[in-house]
Short mmCIF file of C-alpha atoms in Angstrom, two decimals:
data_model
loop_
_atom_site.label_atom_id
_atom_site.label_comp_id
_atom_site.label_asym_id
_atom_site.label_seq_id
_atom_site.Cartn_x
_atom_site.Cartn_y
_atom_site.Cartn_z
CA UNK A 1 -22.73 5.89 -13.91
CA UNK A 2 -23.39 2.34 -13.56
CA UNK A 3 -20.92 1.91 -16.25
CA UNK A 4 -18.05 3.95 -14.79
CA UNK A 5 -18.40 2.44 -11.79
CA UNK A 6 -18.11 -1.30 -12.89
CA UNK A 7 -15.34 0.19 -15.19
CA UNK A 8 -13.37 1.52 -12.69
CA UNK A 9 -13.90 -1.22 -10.12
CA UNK A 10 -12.35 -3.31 -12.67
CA UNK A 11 -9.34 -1.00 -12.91
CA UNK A 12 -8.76 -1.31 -9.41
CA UNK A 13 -8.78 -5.22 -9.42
CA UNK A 14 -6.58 -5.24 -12.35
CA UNK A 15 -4.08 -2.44 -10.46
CA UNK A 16 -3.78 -4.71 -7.67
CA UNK A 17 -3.27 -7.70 -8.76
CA UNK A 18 -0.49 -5.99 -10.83
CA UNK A 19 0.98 -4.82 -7.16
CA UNK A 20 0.99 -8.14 -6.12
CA UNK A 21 3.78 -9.31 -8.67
CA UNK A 22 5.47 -5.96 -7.29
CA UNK A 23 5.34 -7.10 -3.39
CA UNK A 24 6.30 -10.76 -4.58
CA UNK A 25 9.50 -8.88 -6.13
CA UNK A 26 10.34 -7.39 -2.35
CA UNK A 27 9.20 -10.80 -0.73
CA UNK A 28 11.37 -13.30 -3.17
CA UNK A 29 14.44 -10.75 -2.42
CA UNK A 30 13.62 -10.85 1.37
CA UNK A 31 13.76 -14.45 1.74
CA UNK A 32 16.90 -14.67 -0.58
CA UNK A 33 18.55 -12.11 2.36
CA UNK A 34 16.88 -14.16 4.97
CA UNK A 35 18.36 -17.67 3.80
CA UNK A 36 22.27 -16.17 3.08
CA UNK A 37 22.61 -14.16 5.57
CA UNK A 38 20.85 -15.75 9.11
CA UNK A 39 21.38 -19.23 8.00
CA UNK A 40 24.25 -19.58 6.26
CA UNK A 41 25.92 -16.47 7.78
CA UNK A 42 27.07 -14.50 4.94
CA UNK A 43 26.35 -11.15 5.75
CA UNK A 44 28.10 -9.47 2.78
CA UNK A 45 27.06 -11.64 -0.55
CA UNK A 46 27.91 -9.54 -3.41
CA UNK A 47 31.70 -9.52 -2.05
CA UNK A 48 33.00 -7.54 -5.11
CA UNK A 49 30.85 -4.19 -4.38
CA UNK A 50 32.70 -3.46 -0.90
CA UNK A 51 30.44 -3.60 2.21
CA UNK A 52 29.94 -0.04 2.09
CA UNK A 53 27.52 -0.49 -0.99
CA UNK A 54 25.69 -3.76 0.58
CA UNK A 55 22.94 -1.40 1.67
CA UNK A 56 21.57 0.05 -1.81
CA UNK A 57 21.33 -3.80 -2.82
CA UNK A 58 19.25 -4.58 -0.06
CA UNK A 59 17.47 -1.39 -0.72
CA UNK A 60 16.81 -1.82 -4.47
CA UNK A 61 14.85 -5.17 -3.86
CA UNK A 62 13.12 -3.52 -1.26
CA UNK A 63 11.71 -0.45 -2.67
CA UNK A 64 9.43 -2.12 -4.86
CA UNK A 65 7.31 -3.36 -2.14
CA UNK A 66 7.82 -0.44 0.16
CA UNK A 67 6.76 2.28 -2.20
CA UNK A 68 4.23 -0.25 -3.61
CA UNK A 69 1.74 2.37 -3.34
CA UNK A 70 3.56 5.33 -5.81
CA UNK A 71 3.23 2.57 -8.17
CA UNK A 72 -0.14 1.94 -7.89
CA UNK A 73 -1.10 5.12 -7.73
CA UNK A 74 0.27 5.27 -11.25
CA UNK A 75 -1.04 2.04 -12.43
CA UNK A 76 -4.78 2.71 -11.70
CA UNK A 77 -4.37 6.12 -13.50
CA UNK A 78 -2.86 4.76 -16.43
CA UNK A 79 -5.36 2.07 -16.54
CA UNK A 80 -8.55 4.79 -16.23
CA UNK A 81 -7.32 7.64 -18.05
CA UNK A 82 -3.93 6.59 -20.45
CA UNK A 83 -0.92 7.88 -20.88
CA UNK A 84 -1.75 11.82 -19.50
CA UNK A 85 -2.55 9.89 -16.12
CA UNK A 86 0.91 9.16 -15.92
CA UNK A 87 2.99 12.20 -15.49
CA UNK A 88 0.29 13.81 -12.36
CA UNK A 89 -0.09 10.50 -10.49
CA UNK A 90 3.51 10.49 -10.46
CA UNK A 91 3.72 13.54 -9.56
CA UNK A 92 1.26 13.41 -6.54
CA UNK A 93 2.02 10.01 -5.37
CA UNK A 94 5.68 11.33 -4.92
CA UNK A 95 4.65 14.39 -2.99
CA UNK A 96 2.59 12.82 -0.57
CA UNK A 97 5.54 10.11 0.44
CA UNK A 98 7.33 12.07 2.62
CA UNK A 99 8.08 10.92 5.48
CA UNK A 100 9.74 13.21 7.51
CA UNK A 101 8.91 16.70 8.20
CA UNK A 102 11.94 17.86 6.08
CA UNK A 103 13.64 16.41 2.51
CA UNK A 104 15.85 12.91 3.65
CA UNK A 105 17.71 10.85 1.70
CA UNK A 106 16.82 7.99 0.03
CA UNK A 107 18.03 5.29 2.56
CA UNK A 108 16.46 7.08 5.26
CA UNK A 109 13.21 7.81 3.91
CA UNK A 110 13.59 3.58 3.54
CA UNK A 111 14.58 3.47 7.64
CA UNK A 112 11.30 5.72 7.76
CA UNK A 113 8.95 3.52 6.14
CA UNK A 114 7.57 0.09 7.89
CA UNK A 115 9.81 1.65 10.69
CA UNK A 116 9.63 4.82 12.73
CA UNK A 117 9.44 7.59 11.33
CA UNK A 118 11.92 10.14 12.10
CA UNK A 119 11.06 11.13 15.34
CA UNK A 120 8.23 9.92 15.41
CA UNK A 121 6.15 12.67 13.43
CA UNK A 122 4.97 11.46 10.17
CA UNK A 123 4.46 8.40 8.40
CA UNK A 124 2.62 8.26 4.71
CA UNK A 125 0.57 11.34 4.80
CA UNK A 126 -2.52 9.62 4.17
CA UNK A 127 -2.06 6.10 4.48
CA UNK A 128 -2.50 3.79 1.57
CA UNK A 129 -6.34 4.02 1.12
CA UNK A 130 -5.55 7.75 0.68
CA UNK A 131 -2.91 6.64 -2.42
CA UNK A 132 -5.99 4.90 -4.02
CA UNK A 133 -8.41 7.65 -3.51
CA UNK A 134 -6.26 10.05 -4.93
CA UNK A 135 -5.42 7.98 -8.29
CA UNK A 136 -8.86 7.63 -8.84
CA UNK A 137 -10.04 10.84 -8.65
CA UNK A 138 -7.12 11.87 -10.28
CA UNK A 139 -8.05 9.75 -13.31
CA UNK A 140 -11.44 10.20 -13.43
CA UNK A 141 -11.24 14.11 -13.51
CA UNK A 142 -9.01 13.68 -16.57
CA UNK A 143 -10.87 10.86 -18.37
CA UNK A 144 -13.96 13.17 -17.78
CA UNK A 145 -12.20 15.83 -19.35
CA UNK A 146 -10.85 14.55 -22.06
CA UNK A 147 -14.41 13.64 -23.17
CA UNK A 148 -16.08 17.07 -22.09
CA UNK A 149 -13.26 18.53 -24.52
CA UNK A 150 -13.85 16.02 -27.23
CA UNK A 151 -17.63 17.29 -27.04
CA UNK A 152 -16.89 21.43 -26.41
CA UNK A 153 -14.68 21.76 -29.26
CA UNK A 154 -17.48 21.89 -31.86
CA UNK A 155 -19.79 24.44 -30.12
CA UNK A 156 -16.67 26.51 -29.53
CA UNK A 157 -15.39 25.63 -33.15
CA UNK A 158 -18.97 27.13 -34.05
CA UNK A 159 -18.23 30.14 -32.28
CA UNK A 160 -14.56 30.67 -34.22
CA UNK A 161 -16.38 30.13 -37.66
CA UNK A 162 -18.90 33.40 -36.70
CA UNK A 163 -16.18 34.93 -35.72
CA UNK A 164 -14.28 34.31 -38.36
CA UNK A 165 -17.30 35.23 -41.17
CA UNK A 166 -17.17 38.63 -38.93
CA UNK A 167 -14.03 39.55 -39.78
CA UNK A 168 -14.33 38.50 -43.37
CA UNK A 169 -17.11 40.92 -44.03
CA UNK A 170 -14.03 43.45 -43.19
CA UNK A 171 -11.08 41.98 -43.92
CA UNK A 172 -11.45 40.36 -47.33
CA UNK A 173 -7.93 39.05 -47.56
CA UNK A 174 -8.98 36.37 -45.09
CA UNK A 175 -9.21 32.83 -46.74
CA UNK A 176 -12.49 31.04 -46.71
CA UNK A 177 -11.02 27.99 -46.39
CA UNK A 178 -10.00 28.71 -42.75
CA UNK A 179 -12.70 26.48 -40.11
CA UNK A 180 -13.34 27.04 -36.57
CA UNK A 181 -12.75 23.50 -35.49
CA UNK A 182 -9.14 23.64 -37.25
CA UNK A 183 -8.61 26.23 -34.72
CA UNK A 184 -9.82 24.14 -31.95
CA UNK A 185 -7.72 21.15 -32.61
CA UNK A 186 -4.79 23.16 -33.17
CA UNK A 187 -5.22 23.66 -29.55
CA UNK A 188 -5.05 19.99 -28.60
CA UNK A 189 -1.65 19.46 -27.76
CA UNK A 190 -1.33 22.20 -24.85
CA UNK A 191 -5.32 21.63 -23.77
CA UNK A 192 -4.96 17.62 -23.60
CA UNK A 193 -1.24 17.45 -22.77
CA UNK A 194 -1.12 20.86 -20.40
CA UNK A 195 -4.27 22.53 -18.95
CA UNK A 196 -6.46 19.16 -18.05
CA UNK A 197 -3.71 17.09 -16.44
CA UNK A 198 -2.76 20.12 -14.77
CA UNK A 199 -5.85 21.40 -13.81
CA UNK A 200 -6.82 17.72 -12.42
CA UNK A 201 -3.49 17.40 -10.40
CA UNK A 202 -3.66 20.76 -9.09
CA UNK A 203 -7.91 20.17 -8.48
CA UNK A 204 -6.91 16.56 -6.40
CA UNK A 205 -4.03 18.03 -4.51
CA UNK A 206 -5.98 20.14 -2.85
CA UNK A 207 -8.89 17.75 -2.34
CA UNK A 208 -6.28 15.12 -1.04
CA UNK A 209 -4.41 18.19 0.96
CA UNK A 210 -7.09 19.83 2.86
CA UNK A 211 -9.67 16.57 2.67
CA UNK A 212 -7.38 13.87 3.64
CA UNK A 213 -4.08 14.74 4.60
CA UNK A 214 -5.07 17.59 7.08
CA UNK A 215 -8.18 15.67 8.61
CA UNK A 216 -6.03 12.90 9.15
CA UNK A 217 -3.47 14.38 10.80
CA UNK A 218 -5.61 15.90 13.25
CA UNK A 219 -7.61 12.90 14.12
CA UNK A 220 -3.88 11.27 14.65
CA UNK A 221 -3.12 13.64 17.32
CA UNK A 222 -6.15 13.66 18.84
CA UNK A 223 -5.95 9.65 19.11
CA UNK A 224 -2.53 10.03 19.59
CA UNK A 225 -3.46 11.97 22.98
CA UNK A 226 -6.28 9.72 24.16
CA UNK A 227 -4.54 7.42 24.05
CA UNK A 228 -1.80 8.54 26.11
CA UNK A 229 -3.92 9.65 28.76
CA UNK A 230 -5.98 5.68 28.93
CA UNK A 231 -2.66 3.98 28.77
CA UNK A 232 -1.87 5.29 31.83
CA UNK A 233 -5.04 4.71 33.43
CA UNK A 234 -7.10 2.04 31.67
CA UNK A 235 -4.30 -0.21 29.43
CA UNK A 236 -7.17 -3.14 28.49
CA UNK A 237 -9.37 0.46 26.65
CA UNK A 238 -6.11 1.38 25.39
CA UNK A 239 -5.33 -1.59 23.80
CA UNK A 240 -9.23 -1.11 22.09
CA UNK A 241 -8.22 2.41 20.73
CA UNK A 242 -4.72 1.06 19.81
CA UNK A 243 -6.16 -2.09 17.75
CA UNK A 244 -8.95 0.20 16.19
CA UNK A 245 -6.12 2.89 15.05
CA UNK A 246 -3.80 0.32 13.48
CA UNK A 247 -6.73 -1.68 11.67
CA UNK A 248 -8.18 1.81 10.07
CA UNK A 249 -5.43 2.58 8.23
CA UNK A 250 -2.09 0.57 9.18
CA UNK A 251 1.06 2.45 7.85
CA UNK A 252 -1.10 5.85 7.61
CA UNK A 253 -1.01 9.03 10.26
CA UNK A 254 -3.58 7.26 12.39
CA UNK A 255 -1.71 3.71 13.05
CA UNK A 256 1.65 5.26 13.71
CA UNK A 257 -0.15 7.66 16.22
CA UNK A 258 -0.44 4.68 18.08
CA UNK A 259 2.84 3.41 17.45
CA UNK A 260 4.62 6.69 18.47
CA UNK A 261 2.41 6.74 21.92
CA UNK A 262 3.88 2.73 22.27
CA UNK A 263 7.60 3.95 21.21
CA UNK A 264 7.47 6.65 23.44
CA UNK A 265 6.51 4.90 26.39
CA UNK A 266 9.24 2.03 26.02
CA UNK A 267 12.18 4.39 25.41
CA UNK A 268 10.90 7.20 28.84
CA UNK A 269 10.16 3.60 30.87
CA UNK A 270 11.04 0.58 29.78
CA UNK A 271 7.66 -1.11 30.01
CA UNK A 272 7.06 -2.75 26.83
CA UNK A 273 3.35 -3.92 27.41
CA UNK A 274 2.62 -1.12 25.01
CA UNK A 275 4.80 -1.80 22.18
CA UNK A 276 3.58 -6.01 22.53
CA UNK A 277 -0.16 -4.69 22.45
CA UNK A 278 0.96 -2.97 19.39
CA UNK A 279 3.04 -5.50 17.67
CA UNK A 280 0.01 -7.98 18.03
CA UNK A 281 -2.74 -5.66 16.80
CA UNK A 282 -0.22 -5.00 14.00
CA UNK A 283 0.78 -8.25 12.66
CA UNK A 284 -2.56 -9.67 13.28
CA UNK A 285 -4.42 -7.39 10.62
CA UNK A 286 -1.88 -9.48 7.70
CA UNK A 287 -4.01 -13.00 9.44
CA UNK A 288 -7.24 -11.04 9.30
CA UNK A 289 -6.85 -11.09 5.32
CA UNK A 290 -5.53 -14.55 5.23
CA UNK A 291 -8.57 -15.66 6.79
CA UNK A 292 -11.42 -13.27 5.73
CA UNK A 293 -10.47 -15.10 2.13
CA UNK A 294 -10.42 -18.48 3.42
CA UNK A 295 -13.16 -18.54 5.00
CA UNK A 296 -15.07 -16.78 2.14
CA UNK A 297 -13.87 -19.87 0.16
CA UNK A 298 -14.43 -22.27 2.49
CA UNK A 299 -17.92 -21.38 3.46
CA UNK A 300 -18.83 -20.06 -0.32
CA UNK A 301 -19.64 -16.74 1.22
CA UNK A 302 -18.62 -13.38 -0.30
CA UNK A 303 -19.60 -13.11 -3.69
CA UNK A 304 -16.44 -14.09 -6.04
CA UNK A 305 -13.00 -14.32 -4.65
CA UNK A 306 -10.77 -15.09 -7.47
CA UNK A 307 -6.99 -16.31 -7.20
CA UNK A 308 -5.22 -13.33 -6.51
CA UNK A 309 -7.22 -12.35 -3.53
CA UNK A 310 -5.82 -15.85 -2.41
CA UNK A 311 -2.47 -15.08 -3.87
CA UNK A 312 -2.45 -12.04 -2.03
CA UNK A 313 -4.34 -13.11 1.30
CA UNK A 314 -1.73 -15.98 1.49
CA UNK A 315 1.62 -14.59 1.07
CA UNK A 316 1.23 -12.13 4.39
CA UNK A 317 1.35 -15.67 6.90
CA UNK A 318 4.15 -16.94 4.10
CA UNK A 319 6.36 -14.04 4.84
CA UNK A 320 5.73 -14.59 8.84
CA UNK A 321 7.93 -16.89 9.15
CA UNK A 322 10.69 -15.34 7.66
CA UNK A 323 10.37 -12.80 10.24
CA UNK A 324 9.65 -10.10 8.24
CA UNK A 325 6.86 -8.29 9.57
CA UNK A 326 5.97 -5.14 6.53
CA UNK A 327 5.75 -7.97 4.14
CA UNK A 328 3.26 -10.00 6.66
CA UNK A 329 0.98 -6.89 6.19
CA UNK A 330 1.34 -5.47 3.26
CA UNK A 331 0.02 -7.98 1.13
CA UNK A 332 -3.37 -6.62 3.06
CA UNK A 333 -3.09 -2.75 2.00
CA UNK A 334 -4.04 -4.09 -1.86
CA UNK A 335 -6.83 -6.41 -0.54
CA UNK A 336 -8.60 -3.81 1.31
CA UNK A 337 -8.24 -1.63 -1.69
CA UNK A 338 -9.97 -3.69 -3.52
CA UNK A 339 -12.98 -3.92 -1.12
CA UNK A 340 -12.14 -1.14 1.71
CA UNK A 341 -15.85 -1.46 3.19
CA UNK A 342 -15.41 -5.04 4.15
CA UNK A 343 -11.76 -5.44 4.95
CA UNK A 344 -11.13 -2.65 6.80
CA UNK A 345 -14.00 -3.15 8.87
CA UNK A 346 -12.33 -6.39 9.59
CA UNK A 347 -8.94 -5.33 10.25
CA UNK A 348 -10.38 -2.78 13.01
CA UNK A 349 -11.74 -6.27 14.18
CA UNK A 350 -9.41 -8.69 14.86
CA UNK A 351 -6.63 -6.49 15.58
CA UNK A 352 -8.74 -4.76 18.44
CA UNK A 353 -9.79 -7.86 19.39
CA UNK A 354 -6.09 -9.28 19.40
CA UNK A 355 -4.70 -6.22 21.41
CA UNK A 356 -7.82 -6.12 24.07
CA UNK A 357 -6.76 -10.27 24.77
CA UNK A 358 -3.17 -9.35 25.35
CA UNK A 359 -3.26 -6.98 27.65
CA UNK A 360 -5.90 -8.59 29.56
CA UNK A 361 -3.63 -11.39 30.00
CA UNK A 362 -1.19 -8.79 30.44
CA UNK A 363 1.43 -10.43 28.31
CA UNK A 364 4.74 -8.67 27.83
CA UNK A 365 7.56 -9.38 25.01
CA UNK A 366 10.27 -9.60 27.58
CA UNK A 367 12.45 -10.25 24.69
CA UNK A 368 12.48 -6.07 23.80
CA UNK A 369 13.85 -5.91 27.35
CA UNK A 370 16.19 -8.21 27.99
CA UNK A 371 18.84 -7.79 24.65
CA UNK A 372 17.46 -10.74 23.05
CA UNK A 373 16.13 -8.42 20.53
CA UNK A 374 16.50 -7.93 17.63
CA UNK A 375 17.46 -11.67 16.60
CA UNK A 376 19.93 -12.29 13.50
CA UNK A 377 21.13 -8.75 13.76
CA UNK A 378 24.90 -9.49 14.20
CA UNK A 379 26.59 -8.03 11.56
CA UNK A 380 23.43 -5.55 11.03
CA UNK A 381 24.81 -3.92 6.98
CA UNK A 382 22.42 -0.65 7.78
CA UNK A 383 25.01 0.31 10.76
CA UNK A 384 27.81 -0.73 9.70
CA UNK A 385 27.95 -4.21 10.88
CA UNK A 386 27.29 -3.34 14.60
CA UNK A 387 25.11 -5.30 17.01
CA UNK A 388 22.58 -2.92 18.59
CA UNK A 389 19.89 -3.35 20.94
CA UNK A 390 16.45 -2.48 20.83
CA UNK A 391 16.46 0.41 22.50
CA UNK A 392 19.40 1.74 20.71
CA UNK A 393 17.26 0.28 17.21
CA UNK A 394 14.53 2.69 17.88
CA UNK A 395 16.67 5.79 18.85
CA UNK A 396 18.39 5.03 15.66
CA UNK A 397 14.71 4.94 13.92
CA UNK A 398 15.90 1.65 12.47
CA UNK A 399 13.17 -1.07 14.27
CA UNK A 400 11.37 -2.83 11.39
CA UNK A 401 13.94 -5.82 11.84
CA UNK A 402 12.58 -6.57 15.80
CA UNK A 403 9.52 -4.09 16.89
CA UNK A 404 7.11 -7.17 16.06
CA UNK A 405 8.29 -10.62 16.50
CA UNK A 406 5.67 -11.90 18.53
CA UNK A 407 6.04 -15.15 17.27
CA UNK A 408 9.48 -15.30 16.99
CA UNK A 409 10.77 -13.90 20.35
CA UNK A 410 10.30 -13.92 24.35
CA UNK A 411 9.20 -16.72 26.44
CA UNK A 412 7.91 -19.77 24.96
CA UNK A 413 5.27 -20.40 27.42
CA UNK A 414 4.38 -16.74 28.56
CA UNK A 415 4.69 -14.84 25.52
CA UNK A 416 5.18 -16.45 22.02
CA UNK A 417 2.73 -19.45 23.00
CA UNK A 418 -0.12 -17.37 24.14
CA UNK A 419 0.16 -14.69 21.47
CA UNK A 420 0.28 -17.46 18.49
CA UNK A 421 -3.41 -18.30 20.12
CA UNK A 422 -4.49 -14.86 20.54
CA UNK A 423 -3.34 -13.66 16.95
CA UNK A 424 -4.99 -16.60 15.30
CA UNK A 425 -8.37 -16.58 17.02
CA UNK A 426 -8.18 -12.82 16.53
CA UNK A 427 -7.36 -13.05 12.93
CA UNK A 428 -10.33 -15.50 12.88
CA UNK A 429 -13.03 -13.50 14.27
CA UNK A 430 -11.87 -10.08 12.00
CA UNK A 431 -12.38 -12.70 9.24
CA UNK A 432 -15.39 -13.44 9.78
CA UNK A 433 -16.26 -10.06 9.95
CA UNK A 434 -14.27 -9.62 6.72
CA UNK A 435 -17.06 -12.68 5.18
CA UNK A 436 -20.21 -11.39 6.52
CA UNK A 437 -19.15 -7.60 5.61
CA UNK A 438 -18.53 -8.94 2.14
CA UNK A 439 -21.60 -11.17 2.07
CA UNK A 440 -23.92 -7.86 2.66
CA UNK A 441 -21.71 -6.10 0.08
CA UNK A 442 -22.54 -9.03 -3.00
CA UNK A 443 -26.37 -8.74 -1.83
CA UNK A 444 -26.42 -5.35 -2.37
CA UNK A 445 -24.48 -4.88 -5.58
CA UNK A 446 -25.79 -7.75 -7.04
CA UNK A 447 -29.16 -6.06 -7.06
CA UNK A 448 -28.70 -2.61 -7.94
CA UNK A 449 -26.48 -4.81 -11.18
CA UNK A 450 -23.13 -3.44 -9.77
CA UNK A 451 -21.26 -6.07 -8.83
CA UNK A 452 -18.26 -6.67 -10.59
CA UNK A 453 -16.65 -10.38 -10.75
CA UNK A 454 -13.01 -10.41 -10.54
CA UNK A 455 -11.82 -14.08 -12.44
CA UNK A 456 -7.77 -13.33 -12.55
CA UNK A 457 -4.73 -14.91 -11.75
CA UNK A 458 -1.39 -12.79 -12.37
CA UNK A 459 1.09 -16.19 -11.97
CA UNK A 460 -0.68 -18.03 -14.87
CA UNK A 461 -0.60 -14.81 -16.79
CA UNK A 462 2.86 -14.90 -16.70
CA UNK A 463 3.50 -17.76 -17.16
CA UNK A 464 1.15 -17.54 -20.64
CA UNK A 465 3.02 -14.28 -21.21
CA UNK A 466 6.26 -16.02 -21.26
CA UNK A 467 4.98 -18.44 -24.10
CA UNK A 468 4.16 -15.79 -26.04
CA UNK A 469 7.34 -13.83 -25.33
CA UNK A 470 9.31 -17.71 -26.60
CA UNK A 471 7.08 -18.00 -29.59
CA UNK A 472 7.80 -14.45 -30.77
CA UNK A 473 11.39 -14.94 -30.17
CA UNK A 474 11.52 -18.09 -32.12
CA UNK A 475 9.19 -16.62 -35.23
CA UNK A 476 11.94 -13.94 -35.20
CA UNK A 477 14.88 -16.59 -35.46
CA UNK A 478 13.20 -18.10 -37.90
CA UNK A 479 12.95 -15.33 -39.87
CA UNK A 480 16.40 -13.89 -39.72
CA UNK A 481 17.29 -17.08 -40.80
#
């Protein structure tokens, strides 16, 4: 067990850092939109396709980092069990991403992700920890087959060659040369390719269904109406709740619970101290990561943290800046999936901790209120280059360009100031959670022998895969020649 575990862990690490060339994808093409369009102005770059078709551009470089999660649920099965993880993980991952009640199209099930979902109903099923769950025991259940077949087929090829003598002492026109196991592997194709992928996809949708999915969704609700009844009574305990929601599971049922108690209450009346407490508990869990790494380097704390835990930890505060707020967190969905016991823990944290400060200060984004939001939107492709405000954004389910700018938007002195102090010194304190959570977790490990010791870096792998890609093209021109 000790064995499979280490094993798997490794699979994991190697799935995500993987991911993280995936999110870079979606974060190089955000900041190549972000530079044309806001500061030079050009709204519609690829001139030739018609402005009408600007929209699937934008969504192709997109997807890959808002679906990051179908693709690792793929990854990690390929990686544990081979190629007949593929086709169920697929399969599975796909299901579970809906994010409306009923089929949508492609672009909106985009608006619906990182945004609001339609309605407010449903986000991913079962958040992204449930995506990793599921591809694991997905995997698992098939590598363990696979080897329980490998071992059954001779005690049931024993059984075929007594049957077989049986019906020789009766049948005499029955070659000798016939063999129970040549049965047996004849049966390979449908058992290996067929029943145990099947079986195990079948076996983890319902375990994911009715042991996830359903759970979750009722814990949602139930938060969901908590906290609707404390933000009308007690906002600094809602704010608690809220933070705690969005830090357990951040694009799951759970989070946007929250979210669709903070929507609701801005669009019935026009208070937005909700949707700020949210907005700050939100982008603050992307921070938590940043600094839960650093300051495991920094105080040589945590076991190993190898370069792509930095790579990833890093690029959420990069993408900040270029006010684009999924990519500020979802750099932290592959970092807690490496390690969900100590980053998680952390996220709760510092984005509790973040939303308790801000409404105890009682700082409000006046910026959602007052049509200054959402900035660089003139021109906005998804509508059909028409300004809208923020209200009209979130009736339209289309908010991931404005609901958290924080940093970006509002007052100087009574809103951004304050909440660049409050996110920071609550992104501090969940990582230093993140460090002594992580700490425990290397002491522990290390003495049972179960620790595994990640040592990777996915940018200097490419860059020694493109070598080897140039000398291989070269030995071929040599040859041809």
């Amino acid at each position: 067990m000790k064995k499979l575990y280490l094993d798997t862990k490794e699979k994991i690490y190697r799935a995500t850092s993987i991911i993280f060339i995936v999110q870079l994808f979606g974060a190089l093409g955000a900041g190549f939109f972000f530079v044309i369009q806001n500061l030079f102005q050009t709204y519609h770059i690829f001139g030739l396709t018609g402005a009408e078709n600007e929209p699937t551009l934008w969504f192709i470089l997109f997807w890959a980092t808002d679906f990051f999660f179908v693709a690792l649920a793929v990854i990690v099965s390929y990686l544990i069990a081979g190629l007949p993880g593929i086709a169920p993980s697929l399969a599975l991952s796909v299901y579970f991403c809906h994010f409306t009640e009923a089929s949508e199209s492609a672009e909106n099930m985009y608006r619906c992700f990182f945004a609001t979902p339609a309605n407010y109903t449903q986000a991913t099923s079962i958040g992204y920890m449930g995506y990793l769950i599921m591809a694991v025991m997905l995997a698992l259940l098939i590598k363990l087959l696979y080897a329980g077949w490998a071992e059954a087929k001779k005690p049931i090829g024993r059984g075929f060659d007594n049957l077989i003598l049986k019906l020789r002492k009766k049948i005499k026109a029955i070659p000798d040369t016939i063999k129970g196991i040549d049965i047996v592997d004849g049966a390979d194709l449908i058992v290996l390719v067929l029943i145990i992928p099947v079986a195990s996809c079948a076996t983890t949708f319902m375990l994911i269904k009715y042991g996830i999915e359903e759970p979750f969704a009722a814990l949602a609700q139930s938060l969901g109406n908590t906290l609707t009844g404390l933000a009308q009574n007690n906002v600094i305990l809602a704010a608690l709740v809220m933070g705690l929601m969005v830090g357990f599971d951040l694009i799951g049922p759970v989070s946007l619970s929250a979210f669709s108690v903070a929507a609701a209450a801005f669009l019935a009346t026009g208070n937005a101290q909700l949707i700020t407490i949210y907005s700050v508990c939100f982008i603050t869990v992307g921070w938590t990561a940043f600094f839960g790494i650093l300051n495991c380097k920094i105080f040589k704390k945590g076991g190993i943290t190898d370069t792509n835990d930095f790579n990833l930890a890093s690029s959420g505060p990069i993408n900040a800046f270029f006010e684009n707020i999924k990519l500020t967190v979802a750099p932290s969905m592959p970092l807690a999936m490496r390690s969900p016991f100590t980053m998680i823990p952390g996220f709760m944290a510092g984005s509790a901790t973040g939303g308790v400060v801000t409404a105890a200060f009682g700082i409000v984004n006046t910026a959602y209120t007052d049509g200054s939001l959402p900035r660089y939107a003139t021109g906005n492709y998804t509508y059909g280059a028409v300004d809208y405000t923020y209200a009209e954004l979130f009736e339209n389910g289309e908010i991931f360009m404005s609901f958290t700018l924080p940093l970006r938007s509002g007052d100087f002195l009574t809103c951004r100031l304050p909440l660049f102090f409050i996110i920071l010194i609550s992104a501090f304190l969940g990582g230093l959670v993140v460090m002594a959570l992580r700490q425990a977790e290397y002491r522990v490990l290390s003495k049972k022998g179960c620790y595994f010791e990640p040592d990777s870096d996915m940018v200097i792998e490419l860059r020694e895969y493109a070598k080897k890609l140039a000398a291989t093209v070269k030995d071929s021109v040599k040859e041809a020649e």
